[in-house]
Coordinates of N, CA and C in Angstrom, one line a residue:
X1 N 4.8 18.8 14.3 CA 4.1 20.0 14.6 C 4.8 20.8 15.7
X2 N 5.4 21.9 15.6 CA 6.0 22.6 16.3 C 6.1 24.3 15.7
X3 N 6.5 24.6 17.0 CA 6.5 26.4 16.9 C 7.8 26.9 16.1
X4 N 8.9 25.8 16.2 CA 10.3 26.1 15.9 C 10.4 26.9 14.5
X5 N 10.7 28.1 14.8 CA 11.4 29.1 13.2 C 12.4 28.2 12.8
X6 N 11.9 28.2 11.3 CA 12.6 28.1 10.4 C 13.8 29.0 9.7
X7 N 15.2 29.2 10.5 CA 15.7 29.9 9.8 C 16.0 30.4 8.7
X8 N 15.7 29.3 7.4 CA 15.9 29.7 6.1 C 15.2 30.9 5.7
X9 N 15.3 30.9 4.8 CA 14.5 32.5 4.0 C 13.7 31.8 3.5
X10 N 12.7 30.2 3.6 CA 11.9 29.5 3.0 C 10.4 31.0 2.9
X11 N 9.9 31.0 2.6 CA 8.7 31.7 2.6 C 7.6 30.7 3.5
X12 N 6.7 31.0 3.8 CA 5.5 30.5 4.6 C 4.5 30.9 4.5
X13 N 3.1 30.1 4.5 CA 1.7 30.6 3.9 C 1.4 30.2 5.5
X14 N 0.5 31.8 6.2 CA -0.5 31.4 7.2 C -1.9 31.2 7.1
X15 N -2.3 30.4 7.8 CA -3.1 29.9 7.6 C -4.2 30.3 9.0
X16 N -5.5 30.7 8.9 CA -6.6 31.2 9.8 C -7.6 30.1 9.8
X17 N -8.2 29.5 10.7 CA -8.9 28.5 10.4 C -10.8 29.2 10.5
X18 N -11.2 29.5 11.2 CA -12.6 30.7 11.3 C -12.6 31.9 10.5
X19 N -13.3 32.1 9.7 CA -13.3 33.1 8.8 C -12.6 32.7 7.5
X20 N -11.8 31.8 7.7 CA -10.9 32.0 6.0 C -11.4 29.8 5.6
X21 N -11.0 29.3 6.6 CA -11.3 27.7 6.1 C -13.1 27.4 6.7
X22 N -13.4 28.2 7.6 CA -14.6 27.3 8.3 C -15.6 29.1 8.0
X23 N -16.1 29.8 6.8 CA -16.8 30.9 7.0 C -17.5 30.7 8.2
X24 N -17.9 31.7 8.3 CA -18.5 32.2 10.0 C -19.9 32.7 9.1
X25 N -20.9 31.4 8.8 CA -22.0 31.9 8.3 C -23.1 33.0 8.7
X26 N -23.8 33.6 8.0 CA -24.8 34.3 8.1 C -25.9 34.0 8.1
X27 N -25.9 32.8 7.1 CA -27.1 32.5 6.1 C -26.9 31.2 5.8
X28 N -27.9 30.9 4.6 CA -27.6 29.2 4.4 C -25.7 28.5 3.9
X29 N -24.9 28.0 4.0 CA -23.1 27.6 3.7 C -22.9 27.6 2.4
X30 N -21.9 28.0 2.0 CA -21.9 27.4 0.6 C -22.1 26.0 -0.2
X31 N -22.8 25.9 -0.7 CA -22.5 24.1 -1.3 C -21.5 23.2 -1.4
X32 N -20.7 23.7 -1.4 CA -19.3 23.5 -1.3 C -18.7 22.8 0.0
X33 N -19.1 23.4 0.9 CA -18.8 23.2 2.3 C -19.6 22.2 3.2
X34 N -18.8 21.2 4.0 CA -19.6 19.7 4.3 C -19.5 20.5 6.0
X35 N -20.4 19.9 6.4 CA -20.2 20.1 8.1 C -20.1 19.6 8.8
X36 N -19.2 19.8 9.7 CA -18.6 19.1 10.8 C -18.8 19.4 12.3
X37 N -18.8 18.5 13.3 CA -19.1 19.0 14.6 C -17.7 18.4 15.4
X38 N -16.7 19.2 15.5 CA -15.4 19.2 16.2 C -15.0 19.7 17.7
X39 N -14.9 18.8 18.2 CA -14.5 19.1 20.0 C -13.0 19.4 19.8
X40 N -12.5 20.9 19.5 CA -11.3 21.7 19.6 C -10.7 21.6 21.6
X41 N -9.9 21.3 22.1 CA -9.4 21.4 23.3 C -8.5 22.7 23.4
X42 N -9.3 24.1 23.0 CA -8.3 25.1 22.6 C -7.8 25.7 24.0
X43 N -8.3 26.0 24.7 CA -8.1 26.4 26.1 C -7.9 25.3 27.0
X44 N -6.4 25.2 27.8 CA -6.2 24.9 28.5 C -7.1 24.4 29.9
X45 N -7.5 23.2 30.4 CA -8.3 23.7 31.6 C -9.6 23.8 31.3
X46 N -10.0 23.9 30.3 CA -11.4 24.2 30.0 C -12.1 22.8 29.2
X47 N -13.2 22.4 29.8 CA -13.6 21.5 29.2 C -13.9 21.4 26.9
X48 N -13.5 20.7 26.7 CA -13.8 20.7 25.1 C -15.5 21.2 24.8
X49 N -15.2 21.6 23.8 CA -16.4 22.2 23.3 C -17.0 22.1 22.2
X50 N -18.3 20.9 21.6 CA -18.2 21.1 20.3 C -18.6 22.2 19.6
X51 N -17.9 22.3 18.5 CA -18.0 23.2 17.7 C -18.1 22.9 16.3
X52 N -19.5 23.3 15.7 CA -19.9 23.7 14.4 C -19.1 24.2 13.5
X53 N -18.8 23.7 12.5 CA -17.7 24.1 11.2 C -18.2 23.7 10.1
X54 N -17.8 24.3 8.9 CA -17.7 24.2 7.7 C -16.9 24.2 6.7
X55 N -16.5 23.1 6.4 CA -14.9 22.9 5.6 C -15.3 22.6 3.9
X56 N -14.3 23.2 3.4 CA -15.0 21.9 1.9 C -14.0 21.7 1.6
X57 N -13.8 20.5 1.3 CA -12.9 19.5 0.8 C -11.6 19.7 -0.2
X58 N -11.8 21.0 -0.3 CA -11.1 21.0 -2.1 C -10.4 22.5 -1.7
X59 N -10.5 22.6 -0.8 CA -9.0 23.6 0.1 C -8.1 23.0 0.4
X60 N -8.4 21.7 0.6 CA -7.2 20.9 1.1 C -6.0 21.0 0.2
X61 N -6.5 20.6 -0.8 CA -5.8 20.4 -2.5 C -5.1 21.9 -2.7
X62 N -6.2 22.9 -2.6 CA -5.7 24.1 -3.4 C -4.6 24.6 -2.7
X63 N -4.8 24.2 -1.1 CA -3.3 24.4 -0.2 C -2.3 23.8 -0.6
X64 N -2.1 22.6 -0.5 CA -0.6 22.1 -0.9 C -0.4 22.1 -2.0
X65 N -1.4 22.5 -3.3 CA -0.7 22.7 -4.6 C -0.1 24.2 -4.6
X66 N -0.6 25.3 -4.1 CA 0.0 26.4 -3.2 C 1.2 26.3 -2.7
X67 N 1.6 25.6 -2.1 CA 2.6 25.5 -1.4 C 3.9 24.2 -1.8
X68 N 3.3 23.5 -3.0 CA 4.1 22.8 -3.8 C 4.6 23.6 -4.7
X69 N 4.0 24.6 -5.4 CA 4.2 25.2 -6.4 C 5.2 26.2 -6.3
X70 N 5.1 26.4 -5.1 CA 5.9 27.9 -4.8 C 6.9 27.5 -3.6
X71 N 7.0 26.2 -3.1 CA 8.2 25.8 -2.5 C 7.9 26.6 -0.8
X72 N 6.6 27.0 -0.4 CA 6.4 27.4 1.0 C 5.8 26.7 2.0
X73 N 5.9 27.2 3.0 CA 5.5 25.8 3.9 C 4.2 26.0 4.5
X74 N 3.4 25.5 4.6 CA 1.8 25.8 4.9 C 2.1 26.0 6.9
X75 N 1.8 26.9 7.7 CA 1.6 27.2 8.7 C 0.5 27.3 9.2
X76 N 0.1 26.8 10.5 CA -1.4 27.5 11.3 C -1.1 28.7 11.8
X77 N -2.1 30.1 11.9 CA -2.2 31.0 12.3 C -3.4 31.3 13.3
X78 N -3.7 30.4 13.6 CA -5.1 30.5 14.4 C -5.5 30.0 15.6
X79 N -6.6 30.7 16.2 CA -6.4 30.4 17.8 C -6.8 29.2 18.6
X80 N -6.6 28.3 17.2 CA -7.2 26.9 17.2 C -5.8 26.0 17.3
X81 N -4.6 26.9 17.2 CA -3.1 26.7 17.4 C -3.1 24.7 17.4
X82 N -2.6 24.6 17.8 CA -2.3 22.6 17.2 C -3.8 22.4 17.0
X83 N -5.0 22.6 17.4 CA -5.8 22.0 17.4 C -6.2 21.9 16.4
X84 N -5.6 22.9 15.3 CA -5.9 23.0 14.0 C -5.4 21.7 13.1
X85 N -4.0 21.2 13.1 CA -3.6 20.2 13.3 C -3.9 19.0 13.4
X86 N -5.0 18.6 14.5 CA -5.4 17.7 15.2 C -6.6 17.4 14.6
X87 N -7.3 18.3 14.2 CA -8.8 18.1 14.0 C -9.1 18.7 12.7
X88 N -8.7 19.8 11.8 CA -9.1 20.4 10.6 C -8.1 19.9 9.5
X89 N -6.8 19.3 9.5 CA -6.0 18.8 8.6 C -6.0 18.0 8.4
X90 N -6.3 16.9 9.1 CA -7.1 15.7 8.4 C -8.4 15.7 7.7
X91 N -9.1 16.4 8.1 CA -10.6 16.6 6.6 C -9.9 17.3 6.0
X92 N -9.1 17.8 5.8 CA -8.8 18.8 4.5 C -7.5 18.0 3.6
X93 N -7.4 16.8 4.1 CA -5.7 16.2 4.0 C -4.7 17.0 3.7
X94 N -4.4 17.9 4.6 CA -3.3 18.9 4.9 C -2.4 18.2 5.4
X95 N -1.2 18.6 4.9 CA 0.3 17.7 5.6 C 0.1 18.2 7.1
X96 N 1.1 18.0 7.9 CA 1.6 18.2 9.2 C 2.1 19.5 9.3
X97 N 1.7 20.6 9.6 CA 2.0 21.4 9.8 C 2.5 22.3 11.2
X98 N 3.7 23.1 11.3 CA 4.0 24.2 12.4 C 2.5 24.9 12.5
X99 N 2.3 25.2 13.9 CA 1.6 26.0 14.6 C 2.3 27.1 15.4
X100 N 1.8 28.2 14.9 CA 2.5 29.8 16.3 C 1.1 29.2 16.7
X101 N 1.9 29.8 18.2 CA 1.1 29.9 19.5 C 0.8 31.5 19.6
X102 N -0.2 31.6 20.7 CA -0.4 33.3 21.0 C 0.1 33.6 22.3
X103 N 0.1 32.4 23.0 CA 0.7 33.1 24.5 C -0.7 33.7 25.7
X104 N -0.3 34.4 26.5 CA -1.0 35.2 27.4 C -2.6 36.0 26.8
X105 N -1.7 37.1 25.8 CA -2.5 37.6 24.9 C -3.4 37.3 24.1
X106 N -2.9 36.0 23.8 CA -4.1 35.0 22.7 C -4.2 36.0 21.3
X107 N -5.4 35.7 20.6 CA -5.3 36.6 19.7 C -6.3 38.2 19.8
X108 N -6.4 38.9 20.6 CA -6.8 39.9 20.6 C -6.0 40.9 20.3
X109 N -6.9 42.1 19.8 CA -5.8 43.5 19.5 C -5.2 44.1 20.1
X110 N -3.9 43.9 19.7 CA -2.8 44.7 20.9 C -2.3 46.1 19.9
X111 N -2.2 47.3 20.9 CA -1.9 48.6 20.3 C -2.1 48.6 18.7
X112 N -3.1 48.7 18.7 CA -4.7 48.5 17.4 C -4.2 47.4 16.3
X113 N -3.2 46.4 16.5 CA -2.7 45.8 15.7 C -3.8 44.5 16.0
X114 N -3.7 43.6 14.4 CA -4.5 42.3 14.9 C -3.6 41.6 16.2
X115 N -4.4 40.8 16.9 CA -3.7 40.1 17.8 C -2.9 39.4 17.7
X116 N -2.7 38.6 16.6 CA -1.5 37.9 16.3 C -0.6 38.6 15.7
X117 N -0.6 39.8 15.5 CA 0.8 40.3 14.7 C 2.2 39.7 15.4
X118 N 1.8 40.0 16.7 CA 3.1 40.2 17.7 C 4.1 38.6 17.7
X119 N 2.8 37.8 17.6 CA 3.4 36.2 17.5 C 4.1 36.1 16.6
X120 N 3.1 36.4 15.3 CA 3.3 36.2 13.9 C 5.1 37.3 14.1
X121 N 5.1 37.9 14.2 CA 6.7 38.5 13.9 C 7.4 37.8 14.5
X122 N 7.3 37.5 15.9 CA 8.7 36.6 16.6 C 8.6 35.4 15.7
X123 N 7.4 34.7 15.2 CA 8.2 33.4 14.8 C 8.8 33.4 13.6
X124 N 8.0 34.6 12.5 CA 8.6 34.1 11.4 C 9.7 34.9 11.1
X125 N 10.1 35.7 12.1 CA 11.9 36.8 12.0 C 11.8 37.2 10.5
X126 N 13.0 37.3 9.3 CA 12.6 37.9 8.2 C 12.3 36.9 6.7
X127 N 12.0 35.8 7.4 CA 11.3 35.0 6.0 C 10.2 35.6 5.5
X128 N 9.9 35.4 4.0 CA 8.7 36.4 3.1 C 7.7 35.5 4.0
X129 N 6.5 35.9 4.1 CA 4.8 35.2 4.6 C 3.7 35.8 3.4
X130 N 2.8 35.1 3.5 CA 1.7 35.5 2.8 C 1.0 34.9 3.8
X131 N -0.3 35.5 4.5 CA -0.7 35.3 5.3 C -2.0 35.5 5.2
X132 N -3.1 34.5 5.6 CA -4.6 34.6 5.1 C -5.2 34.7 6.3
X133 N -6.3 35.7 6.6 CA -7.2 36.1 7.5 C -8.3 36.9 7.4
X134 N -9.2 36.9 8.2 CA -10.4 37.8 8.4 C -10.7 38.8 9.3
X135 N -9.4 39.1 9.7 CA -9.6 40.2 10.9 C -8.0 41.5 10.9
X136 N -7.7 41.6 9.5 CA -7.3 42.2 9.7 C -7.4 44.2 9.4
X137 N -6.8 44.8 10.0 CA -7.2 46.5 10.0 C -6.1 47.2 9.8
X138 N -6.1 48.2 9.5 CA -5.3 49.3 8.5 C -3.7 48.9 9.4
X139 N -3.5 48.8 10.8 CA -2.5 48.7 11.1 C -1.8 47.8 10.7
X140 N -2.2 47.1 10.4 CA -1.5 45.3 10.0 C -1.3 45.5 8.5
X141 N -1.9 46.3 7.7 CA -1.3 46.6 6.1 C 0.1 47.3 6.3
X142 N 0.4 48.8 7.4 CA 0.9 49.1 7.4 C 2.0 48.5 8.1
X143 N 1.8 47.2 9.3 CA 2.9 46.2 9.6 C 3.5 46.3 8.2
X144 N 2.8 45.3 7.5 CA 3.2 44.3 6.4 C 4.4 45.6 5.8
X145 N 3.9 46.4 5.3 CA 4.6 47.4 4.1 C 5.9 47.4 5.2
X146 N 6.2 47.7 6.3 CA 7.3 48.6 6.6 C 8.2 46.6 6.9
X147 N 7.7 45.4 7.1 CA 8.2 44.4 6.7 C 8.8 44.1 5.1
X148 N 8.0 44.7 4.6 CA 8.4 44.4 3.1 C 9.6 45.4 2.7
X149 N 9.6 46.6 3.3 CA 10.3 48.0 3.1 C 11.4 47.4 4.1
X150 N 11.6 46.7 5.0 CA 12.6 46.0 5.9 C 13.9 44.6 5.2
X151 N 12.4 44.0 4.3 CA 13.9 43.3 3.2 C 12.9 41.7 3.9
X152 N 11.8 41.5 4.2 CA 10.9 40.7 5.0 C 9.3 40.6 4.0
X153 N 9.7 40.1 2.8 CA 8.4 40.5 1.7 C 7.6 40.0 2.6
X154 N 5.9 40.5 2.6 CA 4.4 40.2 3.3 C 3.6 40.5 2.4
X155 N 2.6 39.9 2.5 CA 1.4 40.0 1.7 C 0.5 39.1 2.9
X156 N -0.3 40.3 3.2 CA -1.9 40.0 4.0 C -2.7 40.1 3.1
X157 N -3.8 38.8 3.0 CA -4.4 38.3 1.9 C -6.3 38.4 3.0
X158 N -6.6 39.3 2.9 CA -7.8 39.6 3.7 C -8.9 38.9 3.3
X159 N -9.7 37.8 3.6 CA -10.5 37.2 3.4 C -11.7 37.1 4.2
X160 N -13.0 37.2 3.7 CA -14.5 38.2 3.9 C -15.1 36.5 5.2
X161 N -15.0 36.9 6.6 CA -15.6 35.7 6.8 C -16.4 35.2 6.9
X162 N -17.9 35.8 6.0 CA -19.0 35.0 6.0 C -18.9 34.3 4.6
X163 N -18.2 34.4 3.6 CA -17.7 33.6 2.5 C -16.5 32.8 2.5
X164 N -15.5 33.0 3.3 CA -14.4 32.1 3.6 C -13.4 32.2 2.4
X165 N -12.6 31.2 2.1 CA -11.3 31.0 1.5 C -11.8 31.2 -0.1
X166 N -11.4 31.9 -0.9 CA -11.7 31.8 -2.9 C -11.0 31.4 -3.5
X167 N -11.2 31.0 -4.5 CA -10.3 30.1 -5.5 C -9.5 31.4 -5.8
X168 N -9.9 32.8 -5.8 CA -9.0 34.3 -5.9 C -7.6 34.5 -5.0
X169 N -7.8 33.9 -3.7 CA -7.2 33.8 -2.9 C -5.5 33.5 -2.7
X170 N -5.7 31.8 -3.4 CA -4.7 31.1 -3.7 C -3.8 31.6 -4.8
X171 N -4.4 31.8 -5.9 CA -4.0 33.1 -6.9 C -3.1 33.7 -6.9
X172 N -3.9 34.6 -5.5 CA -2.9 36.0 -5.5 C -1.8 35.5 -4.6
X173 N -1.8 34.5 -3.8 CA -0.8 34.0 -3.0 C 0.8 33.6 -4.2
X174 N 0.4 32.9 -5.1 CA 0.8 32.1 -5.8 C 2.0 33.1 -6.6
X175 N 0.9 34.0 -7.0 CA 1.5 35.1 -7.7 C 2.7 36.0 -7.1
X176 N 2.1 36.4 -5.8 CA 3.1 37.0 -4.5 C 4.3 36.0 -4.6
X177 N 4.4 34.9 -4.1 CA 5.1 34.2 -3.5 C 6.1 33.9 -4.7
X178 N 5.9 33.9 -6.1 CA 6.8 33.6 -7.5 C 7.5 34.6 -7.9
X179 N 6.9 35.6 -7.8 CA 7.4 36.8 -8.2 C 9.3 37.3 -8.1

C-alpha cells in the first residue's frame, strides 16, 4: 500500500469509499448491504472514532473482476486514504491496494474543483483513470474532458450517495476502460 505513481500507461479505477461503497443513508439500507461499526484512525492525533457503514459483499467481486478484466489497478480515492485498506478491503476481499493521500487540504473544494482533483492529478500524471464518486461538479467533468483532450483518457463515473455503487456502474467502467 503506497502513494507511489505508477509510471506505466497501466489505467487505474478510483475508488471513493462514502457515497459510492458505504451509501450515506437516508432511509432504511439496501438489502444488500451488511453493517458494520469501524474505528477508521483517519485523522492524525485524533482519537479513533467508530463509524457506521454499510458495505455489501458482492462489490468486492464486481471490483476485481473490473479490474481483471480490463488489466487496471483498483486505487483508494478517499479520505479514509490507507484506512480504507485497513478496514474496508478486507470485508469486501479487495486485493491490497495504492492509496493517494490529500495532504493539508484533505478533500475539500479547491477553486470550485472536487477536493481531490489536485491529488488525484499529481499521482496519476497521464495514465487513463476511471474514477467513482459522489461529489463531483461541473468543474471536474470539465477537468476530465481537457485530460482526455490532453492524450490522459478520464471517465468520472458519478455515483448518487444515498444509493451507493450499481451493478450500472462497473459496466460503464468496463466499457470505458476496453475501448
Amino acid at each position: 500500500m503506497s502513494e507511489a505513481r505508477i509510471e506505466s500507461g497501466r489505467a487505474a479505477i478510483l475508488l471513493d469509499v462514502d457515497g459510492v461503497l458505504n451509501p450515506l443513508h437516508t432511509g432504511k439500507p439496501s438489502p444488500t448491504h451488511i453493517s458494520h461499526l469501524l474505528r477508521p484512525k483517519i485523522f492524525p492525533g485524533l482519537p479513533a472514532a467508530v463509524v457506521h457503514v454499510w458495505l455489501d459483499p458482492d462489490h468486492g467481486r464486481q471490483l476485481r473482476e473490473l479490474a481483471e478484466a480490463t488489466g487496471a489497478e483498483l486505487v483508494w480515492a478517499t479520505a479514509w486514504e490507507h484506512e480504507a485498506a485497513r478496514l474496508v478491503a478486507p470485508i469486501l476481499g479487495l486485493p491490497s491496494m495504492a492509496a493517494i493521500t490529500f495532504g493539508v487540504h484533505g478533500t475539500h473544494r479547491q477553486d470550485g474543483h472536487h477536493g481531490k482533483t489536485v491529488a488525484v492529478t499529481r499521482w496519476a500524471g497521464d495514465r487513463p483513470i476511471c474514477w467513482f464518486d459522489d461529489d463531483f461538479v461541473a468543474a471536474d467533468h470539465d477537468w476530465a474532458a481537457r485530460r482526455t483532450a490532453d492524450g490522459a483518457p478520464t471517465l468520472l463515473i458519478p455515483v448518487e450517495p444515498d444509493i451507493g455503487l450499481r451493478a450500472e456502474h462497473p459496466a460503464r467502467a468496463r466499457a470505458f476502460l476496453l475501448a
